[in-house]
Tab-separated table of C-alpha atoms in Angstrom:
chain	number	residue	atom	x	y	z
A	24	UNK	CA	0.122	-0.049	-0.009
A	25	UNK	CA	0.889	3.590	-0.285
A	26	UNK	CA	0.591	6.234	2.634
A	27	UNK	CA	-0.644	9.378	1.493
A	28	UNK	CA	-0.922	12.904	2.968
A	29	UNK	CA	-1.970	16.389	2.514
A	30	UNK	CA	-0.042	18.555	-0.259
A	31	UNK	CA	0.639	22.205	0.261
A	32	UNK	CA	2.478	24.908	-1.625
A	33	UNK	CA	2.936	28.513	-0.849
A	34	UNK	CA	5.015	31.129	-2.764
A	35	UNK	CA	4.656	34.895	-3.611
A	36	UNK	CA	2.652	35.582	-6.167
A	37	UNK	CA	4.724	38.747	-7.744
A	38	UNK	CA	7.539	36.937	-9.218
A	39	UNK	CA	6.209	33.300	-10.385
A	40	UNK	CA	4.372	31.930	-13.565
A	41	UNK	CA	1.115	30.953	-11.707
A	42	UNK	CA	0.125	28.655	-14.763
A	43	UNK	CA	2.984	26.642	-14.569
A	44	UNK	CA	3.380	26.374	-10.758
A	45	UNK	CA	-0.383	25.410	-10.485
A	46	UNK	CA	0.295	22.624	-13.121
A	47	UNK	CA	3.171	21.358	-11.108
A	48	UNK	CA	1.315	21.505	-8.068
A	49	UNK	CA	-1.326	19.297	-9.535
A	50	UNK	CA	1.339	16.681	-9.966
A	51	UNK	CA	1.186	16.114	-6.404
A	52	UNK	CA	-2.749	15.709	-6.250
A	53	UNK	CA	-2.471	12.021	-5.277
A	54	UNK	CA	-1.309	13.212	-1.843
A	55	UNK	CA	-4.393	14.562	-1.299
A	56	UNK	CA	-7.473	13.133	-3.639
A	57	UNK	CA	-10.226	14.305	-1.615
A	58	UNK	CA	-10.232	18.191	-2.636
A	59	UNK	CA	-8.444	20.999	-3.567
A	60	UNK	CA	-8.018	24.680	-3.394
A	61	UNK	CA	-6.070	27.473	-4.357
A	62	UNK	CA	-6.579	30.798	-2.398
A	63	UNK	CA	-4.557	34.075	-2.577
A	64	UNK	CA	-4.212	36.908	0.008
A	65	UNK	CA	-1.756	40.033	-0.444
A	66	UNK	CA	1.152	38.856	-2.298
A	67	UNK	CA	0.881	35.365	-1.411
A	68	UNK	CA	-0.559	32.055	-3.109
A	69	UNK	CA	-1.107	29.242	-0.833
A	70	UNK	CA	-2.237	25.771	-2.492
A	71	UNK	CA	-3.927	22.609	-0.782
A	72	UNK	CA	-4.724	19.234	-1.684
A	73	UNK	CA	-6.570	17.542	0.996
A	74	UNK	CA	-6.646	13.902	2.648
A	75	UNK	CA	-9.539	14.629	5.037
A	76	UNK	CA	-8.736	13.186	8.526
A	77	UNK	CA	-9.976	15.655	10.755
A	78	UNK	CA	-12.981	17.768	10.285
A	79	UNK	CA	-14.251	16.126	6.965
A	80	UNK	CA	-16.862	18.421	5.681
A	81	UNK	CA	-16.227	21.451	3.719
A	82	UNK	CA	-15.587	23.797	6.561
A	83	UNK	CA	-12.424	21.872	7.067
A	84	UNK	CA	-11.139	22.462	4.097
A	85	UNK	CA	-7.761	24.738	3.671
A	86	UNK	CA	-6.306	27.037	3.339
A	87	UNK	CA	-7.532	28.654	6.636
A	88	UNK	CA	-7.634	32.201	7.001
A	89	UNK	CA	-8.795	35.282	9.001
A	90	UNK	CA	-8.442	39.255	8.185
A	91	UNK	CA	-4.770	39.154	7.389
A	92	UNK	CA	-3.392	35.493	8.000
A	93	UNK	CA	-3.475	32.432	5.642
A	94	UNK	CA	-2.391	29.316	6.560
A	95	UNK	CA	-1.934	25.544	5.007
A	96	UNK	CA	-0.935	22.803	6.911
A	97	UNK	CA	-0.047	19.199	5.993
A	98	UNK	CA	-0.119	17.487	9.503
A	99	UNK	CA	-1.825	16.335	12.836
A	100	UNK	CA	-1.818	18.627	15.800
A	101	UNK	CA	-2.190	16.149	18.552
A	102	UNK	CA	-2.613	18.562	21.715
A	103	UNK	CA	-5.192	20.798	19.505
A	104	UNK	CA	-7.930	20.103	22.118
A	105	UNK	CA	-5.834	21.841	24.794
A	106	UNK	CA	-4.609	24.308	22.693
A	107	UNK	CA	-8.248	25.110	21.678
A	108	UNK	CA	-9.787	25.672	24.865
A	109	UNK	CA	-7.130	28.042	25.911
A	110	UNK	CA	-8.367	30.445	22.970
A	111	UNK	CA	-12.201	29.650	22.699
A	112	UNK	CA	-12.921	32.850	24.291
A	113	UNK	CA	-10.825	34.988	21.659
A	114	UNK	CA	-11.597	32.980	18.322
A	115	UNK	CA	-14.520	31.386	16.785
A	116	UNK	CA	-13.621	28.265	14.975
A	117	UNK	CA	-15.238	27.533	11.842
A	118	UNK	CA	-14.445	23.712	11.512
A	119	UNK	CA	-13.372	20.974	13.802
A	120	UNK	CA	-10.030	20.438	12.121
A	121	UNK	CA	-7.243	20.313	14.225
A	122	UNK	CA	-5.036	22.496	11.972
A	123	UNK	CA	-7.330	25.700	12.257
A	124	UNK	CA	-5.707	26.403	15.527
A	125	UNK	CA	-2.866	27.706	13.814
A	126	UNK	CA	-4.404	30.730	13.097
A	127	UNK	CA	-5.195	32.050	16.490
A	128	UNK	CA	-2.090	30.684	18.084
A	129	UNK	CA	-0.361	32.754	15.662
A	130	UNK	CA	-2.060	35.762	15.771
A	131	UNK	CA	-1.947	35.715	19.786
A	132	UNK	CA	1.583	34.424	20.498
A	133	UNK	CA	3.418	34.780	17.120
A	134	UNK	CA	5.402	32.308	15.312
A	135	UNK	CA	8.118	31.269	18.016
A	136	UNK	CA	5.793	30.649	20.415
A	137	UNK	CA	3.454	28.660	18.086
A	138	UNK	CA	5.670	25.967	16.956
A	139	UNK	CA	6.722	25.527	20.617
A	140	UNK	CA	3.182	24.675	21.869
A	141	UNK	CA	2.413	22.217	19.156
A	142	UNK	CA	2.666	18.541	19.789
A	143	UNK	CA	2.328	16.426	16.435
A	144	UNK	CA	3.661	16.072	13.126
A	145	UNK	CA	3.159	18.780	10.572
A	146	UNK	CA	4.564	21.038	7.810
A	147	UNK	CA	2.924	24.472	7.390
A	148	UNK	CA	3.265	27.816	5.384
A	149	UNK	CA	1.585	30.911	6.907
A	150	UNK	CA	1.469	34.135	5.241
A	151	UNK	CA	0.767	37.352	7.182
A	152	UNK	CA	-0.402	40.145	5.121
A	153	UNK	CA	0.486	43.027	7.421
A	154	UNK	CA	3.898	42.301	7.363
A	155	UNK	CA	3.946	40.847	3.943
A	156	UNK	CA	5.811	37.590	5.017
A	157	UNK	CA	5.860	34.108	4.217
A	158	UNK	CA	6.594	31.736	6.925
A	159	UNK	CA	6.854	28.214	7.234
A	160	UNK	CA	7.748	25.218	9.927
A	161	UNK	CA	8.364	21.612	10.040
A	162	UNK	CA	7.999	19.172	12.932
A	163	UNK	CA	11.029	18.244	14.790
A	164	UNK	CA	11.592	14.778	13.613
A	165	UNK	CA	10.599	15.875	9.914
A	166	UNK	CA	7.816	13.460	9.520
A	167	UNK	CA	5.938	15.627	7.300
A	168	UNK	CA	7.917	16.421	4.010
A	169	UNK	CA	8.594	19.928	3.176
A	170	UNK	CA	11.053	21.390	0.642
A	171	UNK	CA	11.819	25.108	-0.207
A	172	UNK	CA	13.592	27.155	-2.979
A	173	UNK	CA	14.283	30.905	-4.092
A	174	UNK	CA	12.964	32.063	-7.148
A	175	UNK	CA	15.137	34.188	-9.664
A	176	UNK	CA	14.264	37.494	-8.022
A	177	UNK	CA	15.175	35.679	-4.471
A	178	UNK	CA	11.874	35.249	-2.986
A	179	UNK	CA	11.241	31.695	-1.194
A	180	UNK	CA	8.458	29.037	-1.912
A	181	UNK	CA	7.705	25.985	-0.116
A	182	UNK	CA	6.103	22.706	-1.136
A	183	UNK	CA	5.323	19.294	0.215
A	184	UNK	CA	7.218	18.011	-3.117
A	185	UNK	CA	10.337	19.234	-4.885
A	186	UNK	CA	8.676	18.655	-8.197
A	187	UNK	CA	5.723	21.210	-7.422
A	188	UNK	CA	8.542	23.941	-7.113
A	189	UNK	CA	10.665	23.290	-10.048
A	190	UNK	CA	8.945	25.459	-12.287
A	191	UNK	CA	9.855	28.613	-10.315
A	192	UNK	CA	12.752	27.196	-7.991
A	193	UNK	CA	16.530	26.457	-10.096
A	194	UNK	CA	17.739	24.751	-6.307
A	195	UNK	CA	15.579	22.958	-3.939
A	196	UNK	CA	16.759	21.864	-0.714
A	197	UNK	CA	15.120	20.150	2.092
A	198	UNK	CA	13.450	21.957	4.680
A	199	UNK	CA	15.391	21.397	8.123
A	200	UNK	CA	13.283	19.253	10.593
A	201	UNK	CA	12.924	21.223	13.805
A	202	UNK	CA	12.938	24.651	12.283
A	203	UNK	CA	10.977	27.433	11.319
A	204	UNK	CA	11.280	30.206	8.684
A	205	UNK	CA	10.455	33.492	9.997
A	206	UNK	CA	9.798	35.490	6.718
A	207	UNK	CA	13.891	36.309	6.970
A	208	UNK	CA	15.627	33.475	8.234
A	209	UNK	CA	15.491	29.891	9.702
A	210	UNK	CA	15.712	29.252	13.415
A	211	UNK	CA	16.028	26.052	15.195
A	212	UNK	CA	13.454	25.404	17.863
A	213	UNK	CA	13.785	21.948	18.479
A	214	UNK	CA	16.650	19.504	18.167
A	215	UNK	CA	15.949	16.119	18.782
A	216	UNK	CA	19.601	15.489	18.913
A	217	UNK	CA	20.401	17.663	21.672
A	218	UNK	CA	20.045	15.527	24.869
A	219	UNK	CA	19.686	17.542	27.871
A	220	UNK	CA	18.477	14.867	30.405
A	221	UNK	CA	19.845	11.455	31.005
A	222	UNK	CA	17.912	8.720	32.803
A	223	UNK	CA	19.642	6.111	35.045
A	224	UNK	CA	16.653	4.304	36.610
A	225	UNK	CA	16.616	0.496	36.815
A	226	UNK	CA	15.693	-1.457	33.779
A	227	UNK	CA	12.146	-2.428	35.164
A	228	UNK	CA	11.482	1.338	35.923
A	229	UNK	CA	12.657	2.311	32.263
A	230	UNK	CA	10.508	-0.590	30.702
A	231	UNK	CA	7.729	0.671	32.345
A	232	UNK	CA	8.193	4.000	31.717
A	233	UNK	CA	9.016	3.460	27.901
A	234	UNK	CA	5.513	1.110	27.949
A	235	UNK	CA	3.489	4.163	29.345
A	236	UNK	CA	4.705	6.387	26.545
A	237	UNK	CA	4.155	4.024	23.765
A	238	UNK	CA	0.484	3.539	24.649
A	239	UNK	CA	0.144	7.243	25.173
A	240	UNK	CA	1.987	7.681	21.755
A	241	UNK	CA	-0.691	5.454	20.035
A	242	UNK	CA	-3.433	6.699	21.874
A	243	UNK	CA	-2.899	10.495	20.768
A	244	UNK	CA	-2.311	9.289	17.166
A	245	UNK	CA	-6.056	7.621	17.078
A	246	UNK	CA	-7.800	11.337	17.048
A	247	UNK	CA	-9.700	11.069	13.743
A	248	UNK	CA	-12.951	11.774	12.211
A	249	UNK	CA	-12.177	9.230	9.532
A	250	UNK	CA	-11.048	5.500	9.731
A	251	UNK	CA	-7.354	4.950	10.602
A	252	UNK	CA	-4.989	2.144	10.583
A	253	UNK	CA	-1.138	2.018	12.128
A	254	UNK	CA	1.594	-0.190	11.344
A	255	UNK	CA	3.380	-1.112	14.773
A	256	UNK	CA	6.820	-2.244	13.042
A	257	UNK	CA	10.371	-1.260	13.459
A	258	UNK	CA	10.285	1.560	11.685
A	259	UNK	CA	10.437	5.277	12.851
A	260	UNK	CA	6.643	5.042	13.582
């Protein structure tokens, strides 16, 4: 079988061949067979192919936007119920999608605090029309794919697959895991190789803690409005 997930793309509208990049983006349609949408705001264009997991109706379709912010996210935000509760009084949610929480969190806290709040696997693009900045972030392990490149005029573009960026970017690179792009530079917010604490417990305690963590990890990945399945193999998952 093939594991598919949503496809996203974000770029500046002012210096790219729109028709060419749309054609390239639709070559990744198999990643999100349920629906597709292209939305422009300010100088930015964000594109989304949907594989519906949470918030299955039309309201859960991306991009999500408010007065000046627009976001597309390929991901699963496991702690979104807790995050949502903290901002219910300040934002009216239009869907039950976990990814919609990115908009109010960014609006209240900014990008740096937003990514540190998230527990999940994700790659997202976020455009702020007030600052005219295209931003992006990728989960600490890099579970969700994302690439970036620069146009001939030096404008950055992001996409789930490299081939979707080929019409506008000469050189395409993997977006570094655990980093966000703040509109000007890449910043590391979580380096999983940086070990800050060593546990020297006995084997029985360690085994018990690993079992509890594994059960909790599986449970939080079972949040879904669609049937899901998992392969508990010897791989990363």
